[in-house]
Structures are given as C-alpha cells and as structure tokens.
CSV table of C-alpha atoms in Angstrom, one decimal:
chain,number,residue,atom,x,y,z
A,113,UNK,CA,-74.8,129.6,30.6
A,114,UNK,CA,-73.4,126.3,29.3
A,115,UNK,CA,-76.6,126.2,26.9
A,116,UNK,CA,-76.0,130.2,26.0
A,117,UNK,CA,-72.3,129.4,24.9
A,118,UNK,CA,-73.2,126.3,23.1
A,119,UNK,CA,-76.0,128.2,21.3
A,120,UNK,CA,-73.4,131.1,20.4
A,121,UNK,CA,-71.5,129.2,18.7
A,122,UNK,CA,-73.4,126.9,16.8
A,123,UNK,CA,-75.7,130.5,15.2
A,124,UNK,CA,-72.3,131.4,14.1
A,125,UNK,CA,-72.1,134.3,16.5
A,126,UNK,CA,-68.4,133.9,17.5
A,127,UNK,CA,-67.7,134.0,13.6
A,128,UNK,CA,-70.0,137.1,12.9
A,129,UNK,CA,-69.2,139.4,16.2
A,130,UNK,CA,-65.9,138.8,16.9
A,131,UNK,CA,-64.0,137.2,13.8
A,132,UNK,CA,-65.0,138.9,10.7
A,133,UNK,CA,-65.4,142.5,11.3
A,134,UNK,CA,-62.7,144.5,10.4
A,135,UNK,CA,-62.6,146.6,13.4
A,136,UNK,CA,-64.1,146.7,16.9
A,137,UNK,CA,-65.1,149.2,19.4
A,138,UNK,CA,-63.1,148.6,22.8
A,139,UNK,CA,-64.0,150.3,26.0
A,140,UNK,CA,-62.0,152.8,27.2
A,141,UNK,CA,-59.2,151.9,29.5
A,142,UNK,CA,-59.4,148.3,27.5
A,143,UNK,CA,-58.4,148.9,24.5
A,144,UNK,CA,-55.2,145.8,25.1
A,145,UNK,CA,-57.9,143.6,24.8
A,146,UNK,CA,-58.4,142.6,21.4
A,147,UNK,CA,-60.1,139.5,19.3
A,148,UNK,CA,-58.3,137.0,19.0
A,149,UNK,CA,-57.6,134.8,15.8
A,150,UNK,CA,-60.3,132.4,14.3
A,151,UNK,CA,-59.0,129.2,15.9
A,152,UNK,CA,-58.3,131.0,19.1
A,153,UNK,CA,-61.4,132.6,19.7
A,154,UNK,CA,-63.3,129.0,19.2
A,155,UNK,CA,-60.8,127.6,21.6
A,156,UNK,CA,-61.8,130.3,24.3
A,157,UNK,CA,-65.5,130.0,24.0
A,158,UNK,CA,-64.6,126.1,24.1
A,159,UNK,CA,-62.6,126.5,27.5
A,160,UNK,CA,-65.3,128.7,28.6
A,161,UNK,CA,-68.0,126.2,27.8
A,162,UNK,CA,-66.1,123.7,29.7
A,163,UNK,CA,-66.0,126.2,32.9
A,164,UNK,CA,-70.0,127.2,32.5
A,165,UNK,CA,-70.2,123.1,33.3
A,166,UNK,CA,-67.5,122.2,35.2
A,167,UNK,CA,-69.3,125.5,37.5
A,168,UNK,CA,-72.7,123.5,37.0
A,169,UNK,CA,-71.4,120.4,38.4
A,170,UNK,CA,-69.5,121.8,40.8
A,171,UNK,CA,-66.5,120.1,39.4
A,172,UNK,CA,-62.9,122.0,39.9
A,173,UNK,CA,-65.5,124.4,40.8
A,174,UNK,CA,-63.0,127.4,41.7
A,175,UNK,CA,-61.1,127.0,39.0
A,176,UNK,CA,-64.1,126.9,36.8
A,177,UNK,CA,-65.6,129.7,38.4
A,178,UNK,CA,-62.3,132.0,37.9
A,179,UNK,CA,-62.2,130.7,34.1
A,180,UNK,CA,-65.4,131.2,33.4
A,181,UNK,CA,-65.5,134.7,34.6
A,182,UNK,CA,-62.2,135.7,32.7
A,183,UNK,CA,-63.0,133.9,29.9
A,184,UNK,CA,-66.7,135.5,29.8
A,185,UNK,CA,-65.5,139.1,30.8
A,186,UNK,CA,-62.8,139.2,27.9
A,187,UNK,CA,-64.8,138.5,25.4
A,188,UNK,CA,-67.8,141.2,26.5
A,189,UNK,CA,-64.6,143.7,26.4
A,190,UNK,CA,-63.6,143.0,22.9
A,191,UNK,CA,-66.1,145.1,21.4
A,192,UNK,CA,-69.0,147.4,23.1
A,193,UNK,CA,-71.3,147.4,20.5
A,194,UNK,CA,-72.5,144.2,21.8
A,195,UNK,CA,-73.2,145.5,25.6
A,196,UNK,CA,-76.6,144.2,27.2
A,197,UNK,CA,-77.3,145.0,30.7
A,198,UNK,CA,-77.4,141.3,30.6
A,199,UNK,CA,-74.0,140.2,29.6
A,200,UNK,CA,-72.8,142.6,32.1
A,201,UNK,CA,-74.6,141.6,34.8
A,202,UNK,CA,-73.5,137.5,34.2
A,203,UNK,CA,-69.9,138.8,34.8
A,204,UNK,CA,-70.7,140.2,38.1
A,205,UNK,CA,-72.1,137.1,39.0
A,206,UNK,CA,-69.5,134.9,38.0
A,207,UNK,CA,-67.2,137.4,39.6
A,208,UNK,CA,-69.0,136.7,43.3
A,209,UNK,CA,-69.1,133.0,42.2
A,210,UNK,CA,-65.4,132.9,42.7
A,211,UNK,CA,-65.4,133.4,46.4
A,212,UNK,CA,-68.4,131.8,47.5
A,213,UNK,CA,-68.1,128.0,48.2
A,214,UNK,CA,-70.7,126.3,45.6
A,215,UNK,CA,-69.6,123.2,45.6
A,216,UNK,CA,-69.5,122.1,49.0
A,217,UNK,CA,-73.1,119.7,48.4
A,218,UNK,CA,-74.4,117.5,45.7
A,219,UNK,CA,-71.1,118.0,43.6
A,220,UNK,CA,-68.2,116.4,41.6
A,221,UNK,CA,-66.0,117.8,44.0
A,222,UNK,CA,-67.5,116.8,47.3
A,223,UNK,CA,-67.8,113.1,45.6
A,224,UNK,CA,-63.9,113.1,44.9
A,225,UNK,CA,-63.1,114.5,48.0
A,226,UNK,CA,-65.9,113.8,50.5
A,227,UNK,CA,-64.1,116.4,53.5
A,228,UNK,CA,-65.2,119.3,51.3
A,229,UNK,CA,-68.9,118.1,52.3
A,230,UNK,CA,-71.1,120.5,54.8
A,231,UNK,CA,-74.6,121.2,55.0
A,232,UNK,CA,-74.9,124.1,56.1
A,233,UNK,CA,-73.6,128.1,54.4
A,234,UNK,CA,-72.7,131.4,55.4
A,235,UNK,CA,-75.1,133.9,55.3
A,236,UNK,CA,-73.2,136.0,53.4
A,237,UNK,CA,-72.6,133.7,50.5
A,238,UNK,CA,-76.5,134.1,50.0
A,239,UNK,CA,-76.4,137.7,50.9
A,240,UNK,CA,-74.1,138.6,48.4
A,241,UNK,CA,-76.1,137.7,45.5
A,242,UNK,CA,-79.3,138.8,46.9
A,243,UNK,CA,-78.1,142.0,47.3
A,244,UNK,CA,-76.6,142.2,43.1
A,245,UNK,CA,-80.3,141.0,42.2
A,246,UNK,CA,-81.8,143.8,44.3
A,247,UNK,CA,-79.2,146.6,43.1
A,248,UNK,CA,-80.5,145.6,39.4
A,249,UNK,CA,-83.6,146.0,39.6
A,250,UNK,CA,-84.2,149.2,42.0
A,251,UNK,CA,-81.7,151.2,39.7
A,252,UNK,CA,-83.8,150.0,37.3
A,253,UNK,CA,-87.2,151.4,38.1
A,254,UNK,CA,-85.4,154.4,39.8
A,255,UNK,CA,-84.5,154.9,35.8
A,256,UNK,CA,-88.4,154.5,35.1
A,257,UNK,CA,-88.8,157.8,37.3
A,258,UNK,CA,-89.4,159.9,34.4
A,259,UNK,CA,-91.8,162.5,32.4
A,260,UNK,CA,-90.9,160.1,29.6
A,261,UNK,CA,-91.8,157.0,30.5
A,262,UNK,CA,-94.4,157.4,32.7
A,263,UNK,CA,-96.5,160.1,31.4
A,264,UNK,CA,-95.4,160.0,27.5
A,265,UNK,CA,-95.6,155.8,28.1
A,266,UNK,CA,-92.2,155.9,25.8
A,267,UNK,CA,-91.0,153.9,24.0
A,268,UNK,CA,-93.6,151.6,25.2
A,269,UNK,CA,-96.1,152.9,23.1
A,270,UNK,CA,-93.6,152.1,20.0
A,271,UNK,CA,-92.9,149.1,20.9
A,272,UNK,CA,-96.0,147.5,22.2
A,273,UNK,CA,-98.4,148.1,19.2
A,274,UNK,CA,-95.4,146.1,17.0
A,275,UNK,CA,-96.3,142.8,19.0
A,276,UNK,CA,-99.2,142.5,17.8
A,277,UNK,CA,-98.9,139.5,16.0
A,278,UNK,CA,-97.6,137.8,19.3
A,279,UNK,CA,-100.0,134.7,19.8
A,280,UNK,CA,-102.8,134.7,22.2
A,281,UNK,CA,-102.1,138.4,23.6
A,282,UNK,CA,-101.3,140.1,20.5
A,283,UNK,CA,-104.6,141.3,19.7
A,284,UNK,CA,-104.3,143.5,23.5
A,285,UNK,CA,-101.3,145.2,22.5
A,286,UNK,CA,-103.2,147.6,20.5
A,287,UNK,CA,-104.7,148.6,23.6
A,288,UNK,CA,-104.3,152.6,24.0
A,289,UNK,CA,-103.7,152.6,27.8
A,290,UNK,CA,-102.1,149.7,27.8
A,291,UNK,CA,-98.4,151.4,27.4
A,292,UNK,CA,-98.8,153.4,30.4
A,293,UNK,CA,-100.4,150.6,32.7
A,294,UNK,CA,-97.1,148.6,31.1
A,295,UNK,CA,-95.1,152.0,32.3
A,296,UNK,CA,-96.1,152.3,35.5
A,297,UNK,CA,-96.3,148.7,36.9
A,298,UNK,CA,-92.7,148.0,35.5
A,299,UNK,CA,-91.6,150.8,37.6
A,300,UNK,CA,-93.5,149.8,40.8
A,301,UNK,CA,-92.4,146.4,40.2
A,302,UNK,CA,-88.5,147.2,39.7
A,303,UNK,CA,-88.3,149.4,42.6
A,304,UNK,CA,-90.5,147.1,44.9
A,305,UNK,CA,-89.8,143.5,43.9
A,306,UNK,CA,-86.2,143.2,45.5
A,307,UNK,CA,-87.8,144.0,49.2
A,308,UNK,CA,-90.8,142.0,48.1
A,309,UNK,CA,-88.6,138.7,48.0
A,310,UNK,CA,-87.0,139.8,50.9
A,311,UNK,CA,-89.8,139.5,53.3
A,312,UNK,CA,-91.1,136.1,53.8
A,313,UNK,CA,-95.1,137.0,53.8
A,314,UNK,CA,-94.4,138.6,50.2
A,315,UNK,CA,-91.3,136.5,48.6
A,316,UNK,CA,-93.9,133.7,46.8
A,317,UNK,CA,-96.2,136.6,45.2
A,318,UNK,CA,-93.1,138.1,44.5
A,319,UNK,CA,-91.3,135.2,43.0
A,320,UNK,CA,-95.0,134.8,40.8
A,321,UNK,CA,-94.2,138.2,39.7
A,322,UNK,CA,-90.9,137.6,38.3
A,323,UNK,CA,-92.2,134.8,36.5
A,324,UNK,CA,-94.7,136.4,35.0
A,325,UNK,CA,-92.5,139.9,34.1
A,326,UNK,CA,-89.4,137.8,32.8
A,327,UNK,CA,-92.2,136.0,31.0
A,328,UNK,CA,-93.8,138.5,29.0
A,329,UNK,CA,-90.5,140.4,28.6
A,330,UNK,CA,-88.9,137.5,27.0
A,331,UNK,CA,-92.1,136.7,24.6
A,332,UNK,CA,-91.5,140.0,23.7
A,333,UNK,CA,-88.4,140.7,23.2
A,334,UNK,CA,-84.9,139.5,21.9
A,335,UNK,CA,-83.5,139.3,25.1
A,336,UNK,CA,-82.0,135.5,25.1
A,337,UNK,CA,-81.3,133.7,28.2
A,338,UNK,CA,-81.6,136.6,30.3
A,339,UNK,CA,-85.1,136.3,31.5
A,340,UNK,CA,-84.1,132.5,32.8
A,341,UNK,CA,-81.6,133.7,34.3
A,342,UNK,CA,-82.9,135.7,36.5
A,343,UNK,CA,-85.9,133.6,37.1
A,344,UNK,CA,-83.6,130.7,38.5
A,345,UNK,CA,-81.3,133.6,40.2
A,346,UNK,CA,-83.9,134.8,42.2
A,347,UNK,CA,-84.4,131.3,44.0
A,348,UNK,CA,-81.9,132.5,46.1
A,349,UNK,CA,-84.4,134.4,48.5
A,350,UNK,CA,-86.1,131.1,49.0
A,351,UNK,CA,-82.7,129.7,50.5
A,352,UNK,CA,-83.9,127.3,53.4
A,353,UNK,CA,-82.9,128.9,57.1
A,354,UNK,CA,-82.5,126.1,58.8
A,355,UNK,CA,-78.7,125.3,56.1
A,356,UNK,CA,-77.3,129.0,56.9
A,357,UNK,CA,-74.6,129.3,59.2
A,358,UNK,CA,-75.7,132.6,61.8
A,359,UNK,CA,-73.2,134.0,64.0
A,360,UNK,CA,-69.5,132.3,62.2
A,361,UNK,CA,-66.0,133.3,63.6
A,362,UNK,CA,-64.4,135.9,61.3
A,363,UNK,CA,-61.1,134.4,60.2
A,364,UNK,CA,-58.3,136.7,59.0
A,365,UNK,CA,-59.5,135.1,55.7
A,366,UNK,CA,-63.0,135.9,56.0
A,367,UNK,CA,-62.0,139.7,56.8
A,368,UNK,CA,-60.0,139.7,53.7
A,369,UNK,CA,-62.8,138.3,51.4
A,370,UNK,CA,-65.4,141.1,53.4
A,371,UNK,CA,-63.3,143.9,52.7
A,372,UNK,CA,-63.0,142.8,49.2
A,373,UNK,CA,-66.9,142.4,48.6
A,374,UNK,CA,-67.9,145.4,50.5
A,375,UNK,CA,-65.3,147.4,47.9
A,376,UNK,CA,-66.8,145.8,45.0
A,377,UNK,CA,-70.7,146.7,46.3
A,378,UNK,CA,-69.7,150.1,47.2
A,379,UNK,CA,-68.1,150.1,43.1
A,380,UNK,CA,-71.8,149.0,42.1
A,381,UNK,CA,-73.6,151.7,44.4
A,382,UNK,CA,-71.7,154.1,42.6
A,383,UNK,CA,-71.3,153.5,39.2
A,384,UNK,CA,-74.6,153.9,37.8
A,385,UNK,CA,-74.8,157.0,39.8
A,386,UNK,CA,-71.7,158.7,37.7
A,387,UNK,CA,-74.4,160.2,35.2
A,388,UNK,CA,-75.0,162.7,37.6
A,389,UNK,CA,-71.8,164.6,36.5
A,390,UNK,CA,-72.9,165.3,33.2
A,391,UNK,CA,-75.1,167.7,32.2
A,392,UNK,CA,-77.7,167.1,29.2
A,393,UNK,CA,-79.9,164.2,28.7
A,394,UNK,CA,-78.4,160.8,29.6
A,395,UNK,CA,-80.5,159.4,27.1
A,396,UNK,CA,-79.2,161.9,24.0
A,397,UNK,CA,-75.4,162.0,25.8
A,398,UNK,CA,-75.3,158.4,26.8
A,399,UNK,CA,-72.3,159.8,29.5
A,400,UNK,CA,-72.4,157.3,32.3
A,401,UNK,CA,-75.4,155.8,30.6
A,402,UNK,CA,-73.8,151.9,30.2
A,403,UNK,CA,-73.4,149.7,33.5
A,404,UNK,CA,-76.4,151.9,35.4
A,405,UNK,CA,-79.1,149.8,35.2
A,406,UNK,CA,-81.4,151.3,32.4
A,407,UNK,CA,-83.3,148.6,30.9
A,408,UNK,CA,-85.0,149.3,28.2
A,409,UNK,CA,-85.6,153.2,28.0
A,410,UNK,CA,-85.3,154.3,24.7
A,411,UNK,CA,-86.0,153.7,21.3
A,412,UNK,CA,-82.9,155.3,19.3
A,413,UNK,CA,-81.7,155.2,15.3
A,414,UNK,CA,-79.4,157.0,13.6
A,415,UNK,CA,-77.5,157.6,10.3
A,416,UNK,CA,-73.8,158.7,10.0
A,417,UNK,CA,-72.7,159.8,6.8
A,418,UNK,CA,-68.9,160.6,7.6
A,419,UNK,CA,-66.4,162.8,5.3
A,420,UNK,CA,-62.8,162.3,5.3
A,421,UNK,CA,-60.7,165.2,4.0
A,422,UNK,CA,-57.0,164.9,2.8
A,423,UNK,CA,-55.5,168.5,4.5
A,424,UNK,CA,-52.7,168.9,2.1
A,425,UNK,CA,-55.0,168.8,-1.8
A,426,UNK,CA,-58.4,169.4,0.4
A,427,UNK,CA,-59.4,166.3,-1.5
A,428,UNK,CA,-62.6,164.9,0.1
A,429,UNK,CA,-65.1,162.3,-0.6
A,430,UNK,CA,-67.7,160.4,1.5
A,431,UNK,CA,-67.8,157.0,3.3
A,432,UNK,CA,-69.5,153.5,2.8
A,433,UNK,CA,-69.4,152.7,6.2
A,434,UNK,CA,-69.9,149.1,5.3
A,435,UNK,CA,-66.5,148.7,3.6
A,436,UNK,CA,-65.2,148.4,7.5
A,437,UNK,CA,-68.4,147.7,10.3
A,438,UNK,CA,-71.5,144.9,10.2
A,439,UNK,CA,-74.7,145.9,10.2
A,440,UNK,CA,-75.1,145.4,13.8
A,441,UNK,CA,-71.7,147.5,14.3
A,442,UNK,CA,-72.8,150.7,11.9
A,443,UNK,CA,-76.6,150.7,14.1
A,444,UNK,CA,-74.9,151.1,17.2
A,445,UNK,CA,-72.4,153.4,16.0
A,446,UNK,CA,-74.5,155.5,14.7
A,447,UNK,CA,-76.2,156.6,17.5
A,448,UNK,CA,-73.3,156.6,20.5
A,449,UNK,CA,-71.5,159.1,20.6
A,450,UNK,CA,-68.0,157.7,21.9
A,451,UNK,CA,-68.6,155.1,18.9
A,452,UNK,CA,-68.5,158.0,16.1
A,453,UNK,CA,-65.3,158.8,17.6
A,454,UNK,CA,-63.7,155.5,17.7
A,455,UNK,CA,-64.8,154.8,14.1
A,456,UNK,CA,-63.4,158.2,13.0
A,457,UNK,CA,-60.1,157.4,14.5
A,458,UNK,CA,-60.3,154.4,12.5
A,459,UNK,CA,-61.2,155.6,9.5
A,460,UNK,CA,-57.9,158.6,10.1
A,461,UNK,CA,-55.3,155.9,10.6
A,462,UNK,CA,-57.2,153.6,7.4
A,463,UNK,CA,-57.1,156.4,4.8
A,464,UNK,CA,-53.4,158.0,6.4
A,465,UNK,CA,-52.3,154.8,5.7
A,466,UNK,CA,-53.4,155.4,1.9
A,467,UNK,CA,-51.5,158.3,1.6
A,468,UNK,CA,-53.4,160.7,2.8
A,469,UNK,CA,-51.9,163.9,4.8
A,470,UNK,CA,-53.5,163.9,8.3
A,471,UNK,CA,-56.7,163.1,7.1
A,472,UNK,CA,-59.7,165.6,8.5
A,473,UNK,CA,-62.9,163.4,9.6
A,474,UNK,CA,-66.2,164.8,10.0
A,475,UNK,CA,-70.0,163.4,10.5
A,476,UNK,CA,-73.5,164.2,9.7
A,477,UNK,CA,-75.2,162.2,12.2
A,478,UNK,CA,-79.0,163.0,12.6
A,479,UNK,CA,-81.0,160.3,15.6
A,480,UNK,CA,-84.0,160.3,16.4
A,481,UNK,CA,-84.9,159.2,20.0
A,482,UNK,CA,-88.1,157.6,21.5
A,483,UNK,CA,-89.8,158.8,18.4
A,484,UNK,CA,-89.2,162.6,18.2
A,485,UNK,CA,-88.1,164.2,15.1
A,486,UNK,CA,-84.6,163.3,13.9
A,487,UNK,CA,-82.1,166.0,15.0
A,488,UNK,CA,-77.8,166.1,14.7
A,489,UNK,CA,-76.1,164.0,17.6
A,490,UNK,CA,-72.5,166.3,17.5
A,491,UNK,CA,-71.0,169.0,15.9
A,492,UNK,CA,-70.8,168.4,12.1
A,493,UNK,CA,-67.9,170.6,11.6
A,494,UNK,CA,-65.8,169.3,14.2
A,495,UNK,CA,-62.6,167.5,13.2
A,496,UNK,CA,-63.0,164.2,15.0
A,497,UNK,CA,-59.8,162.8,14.0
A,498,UNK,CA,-58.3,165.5,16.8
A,499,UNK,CA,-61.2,164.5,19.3
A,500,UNK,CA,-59.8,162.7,22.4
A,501,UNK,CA,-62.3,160.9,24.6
A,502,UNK,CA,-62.1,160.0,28.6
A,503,UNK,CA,-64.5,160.7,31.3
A,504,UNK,CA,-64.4,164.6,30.9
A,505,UNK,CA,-67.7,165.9,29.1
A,506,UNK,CA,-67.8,166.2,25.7
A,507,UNK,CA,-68.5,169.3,23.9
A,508,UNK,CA,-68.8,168.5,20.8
A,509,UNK,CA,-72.4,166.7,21.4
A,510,UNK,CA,-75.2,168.6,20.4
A,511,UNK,CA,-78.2,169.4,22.4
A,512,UNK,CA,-81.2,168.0,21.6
C-alpha cells in the first residue's frame, strides 16, 4: 500500500479525483464527508503514506494501523464514483489490522521495546483474515451463478477478443470457446479456492492457482495493485503451526475484541446478501449491488442528456454535463442510477442559485448492458429534483 499511495500521487490522481472536480458523489449516510482543500488532501495522503509504512515496519504499529485505516476509508467515502471492490476490501483489512497484534516479531517496535517480543500468535489473529479472503471470493463465484455468465459467457466474450494484442497469449483470445472455459473455471475457482487453501493437501495447488488467476487478471485488466495484494494476502494460509497459540485464556479483553469481530463478520455475511430485497435485475438496478462481492459481471455504458426547466417561465434548455463532472465522473454517472439523482440535485441547487424558480430536472438516459441493445435506465418524465433516495426501492427505474 505504501507503493499504491506513492504512485497516486505522483499520476496526479489526488489532483484529478478529489481536487478539481466541481462536485462529488457521496454515499448515502456520508455525505459530512467532503474533499478537503488542495494542500489538505496532499497532507492526508502524506500522513497516510507515513501509516501504510510505519504498518510495514511495524513501527507505532497501532497507531499506524488506526491511521491508516481512517485515513484510507475517508478518502474512498469522498466520492463513489471511484468504488472498486478493491479499495473496499483494503479498508476491511486495515480495519482487522487494528486489533490484531502485527508487530510483536521482526519489527521497529519490538526493537525499541524488546518485552513486546513473542513467537508465537493467536489463532484467531490468522483466522480473522483467512476468513475476509474466503468471504471475497465465494460471494464472488456465488455471483458467477448465472444464465449470463455462464451460458451467454458475458461480458467475457466482450472483453476477451479486445486483448488481443496482449503479448504472447493475445493471439488465443480470439478463441470462440475460450470465454466460456474463462466463465466457468473463474466460477469453480472463486467458490472453491478459499476451502482449497484451507486444507493442507490442496493449499500449494491452490496458492499456484492464485498466482496464476491474479496473474492473468492483472495482464488483463486495469486493476492496479489489487492482484498483489491478494497474492501476498493469501500467504496467510501457509502460517507455520508450530508459532500459533491453541487453547489461550479468554481475558475480559479478548471477549470484548471477539464480540466485536464476530459483529463485524456477521455485517459482511449480510451485506452482500441485501440485494435480495429488491426486485429487478441487480445488474440493471444496481440496489444492493456495491460491497457484495461482484467482480467483474458486467459490461455497462450509458449517456445522460438531462433537462432543467425553470417552473415559473417554463424556460428549458439542456445540459453539458461537462461544465460540472470529469470524464470519469459523467461515465459512471451515467449508468447508476443513485448517481443521476445526486447529479440532478446538483444541478437544482446550481441553476436555483441562478435565479431559477424551483428548477424541474429530468433525464434521457439510455445503457446498454453486457452488450444488448441500449434501452432507458429511469423514467424520463420524472422530476428528479423531488426524487429522494434511501434504501427503499426505487420506482422510478425502468425495467429492462
């Protein structure tokens, strides 16, 4: 992570995503958090570089662990067009780091204060992690469970023919069958792999297996440091038996930080079940679709062309959605639904401010998803200046 925060800053990300824009999307129940100036958003990706190493040389290591999770997890709240399954799943882990003691062995810490030196650690402190590594990726092939990706090989067979200039295995890309052997062995390999590295006779072809798919995925795809991080993550299976504690006292403190984790997993079981109280296609809705798991499912585009009406002259005229998001911000929004609102809530308050009276907002929005025909995302008649959003179901998306 040190190396990911240095190379964020020096590509000028912290300038393009979180200074510049005009406007950002905030999650719901977030929306306090906010970006903060220029010289204070380089000074918190400079304190949060500082934590990523003081973490990775076990050096004030709680502290850095608790700063570097706060400092990580506010800035992946300032604006959601920026989610990655990824991102998110670094806070979790930085969130477990702070309780589990990482720094009692070949660290800063021990070396200035030698009594914090033991050699051997709690099962749970291994267990904990194992079991956020295995929660990813069987909710991620349970995902892969569908018509769409396993029989219609989608969006695989989009994606895979366009890497064919990829060196050495380019040329099989073009492969017909090969999106649907790609289909079907991710989802084998998602919903097996976590019990794979669990039993000992099947953790090293496992662990090969990982390699491999992070590998290929990574060749493949802009997915940054993610597939090295998992990679190194998943050497925690290989944790040697003869250094873990079996059998420890519980201490009032250990109860305390049990109840806390067993909270949080329960949280995690949950969550990316919550689609299940929506009707319509998760894909098309996207309700409950973020923090469940699904890695890369769909191939989805959209255009918004939105229309904000003055109610008291009926005065009405079209906007460049440019004049107020980046590129990156108008792709996402224009194919998430709870984005379109947020930006037309903006674009109310911008033109109100103008003079307007109570400006109306509409949208056009037509998407197309894992390459059918383009069709309208909500209700292009629907005033969503008046639209409120929360976790109830939202009936002003179309169906597809």
């Amino acid at each position: 992570m040190t190396i990911s925060c240095v190379r964020f800053i020096a590509l000028g990300w912290v300038d393009e995503q979180y200074i510049r824009p005009t406007m950002h999307f905030p999650y719901l129940g977030f929306e306090w958090v906010t970006a903060l100036g220029a010289q204070q958003m380089y000074i918190l990706f400079g304190v949060m570089t500082a934590a990523a190493i003081g973490i990775m040389l076990g050096a004030w290591y709680r502290v850095s662990a608790v700063v570097f999770f706060l400092c990580f997890t506010y800035i992946e709240l300032i604006d959601k067009t920026y989610y990655l399954n990824h991102y998110y799943f670094v806070s979790l882990v930085a969130f477990l780091f702070c309780w589990v003691p990482a720094n009692r062995r070949f660290s800063l810490d021990v070396w200035r204060r030698p009594e914090l030196r033991t050699d051997s650690i709690p099962q749970w402190t291994l267990d904990v992690f194992k079991f956020q590594i295995g929660l990813v990726y069987f909710y991620a092939g349970i995902a892969k469970i569908t018509s769409s990706w396993l029989i219609d090989a989608m969006p695989l067979r989009i994606w895979l023919p366009a890497q064919s200039d990829l060196p050495v295995i380019g040329p099989l890309m073009t492969l017909w069958w090969l999106p649907w052997a790609f289909a079907w062995i991710g989802m084998i390999y998602d919903v097996s792999v976590p019990f794979l590295l669990s039993w000992k006779r099947t953790r090293l072809i496992a662990y090969l297996a990982v390699i491999v798919f992070h590998g290929v995925t990574g060749m493949m795809f802009q997915i940054g440091v993610f597939p090295l991080v998992m990679i190194a993550m998943t050497l925690v299976f290989f944790a040697d038996s003869s250094v873990v504690e079996q059998g420890r006292t519980t201490s009032r403190r250990n109860s305390v930080v049990t109840s806390g984790l067993v909270v949080y997993f329960v949280v995690q079981i949950l969550v990316p079940l919550r689609y299940l109280l929506y009707p319509g296609e998760l894909l098309w809705t996207e309700e409950g679709y973020r923090f469940s798991w699904r890695v890369m499912l769909m191939e989805k585009a959209g255009t918004a062309a939105f229309v904000v009406e003055d109610r008291a002259t009926g005065r009405r005229g079209y906007v460049d959605n440019s004049t107020f998001l980046n590129a990156h911000q108008e792709k996402q929004m224009s194919m998430q639904p709870d984005m379109i609102v947020q930006y037309a809530h903006k674009l109310h308050d911008h033109y109100e401010a103008l003079g307007m009276k109570d400006p109306r907002v509409t949208a056009e929005v037509w998407v197309t998803l894992n390459g059918a025909p383009s069709a309208l995302l909500i209700d292009p008649e629907r005033d969503l200046s008046r639209v409120e959003l929360g976790f109830h179901l939202y009936d002003w998306i179309r169906a597809r």
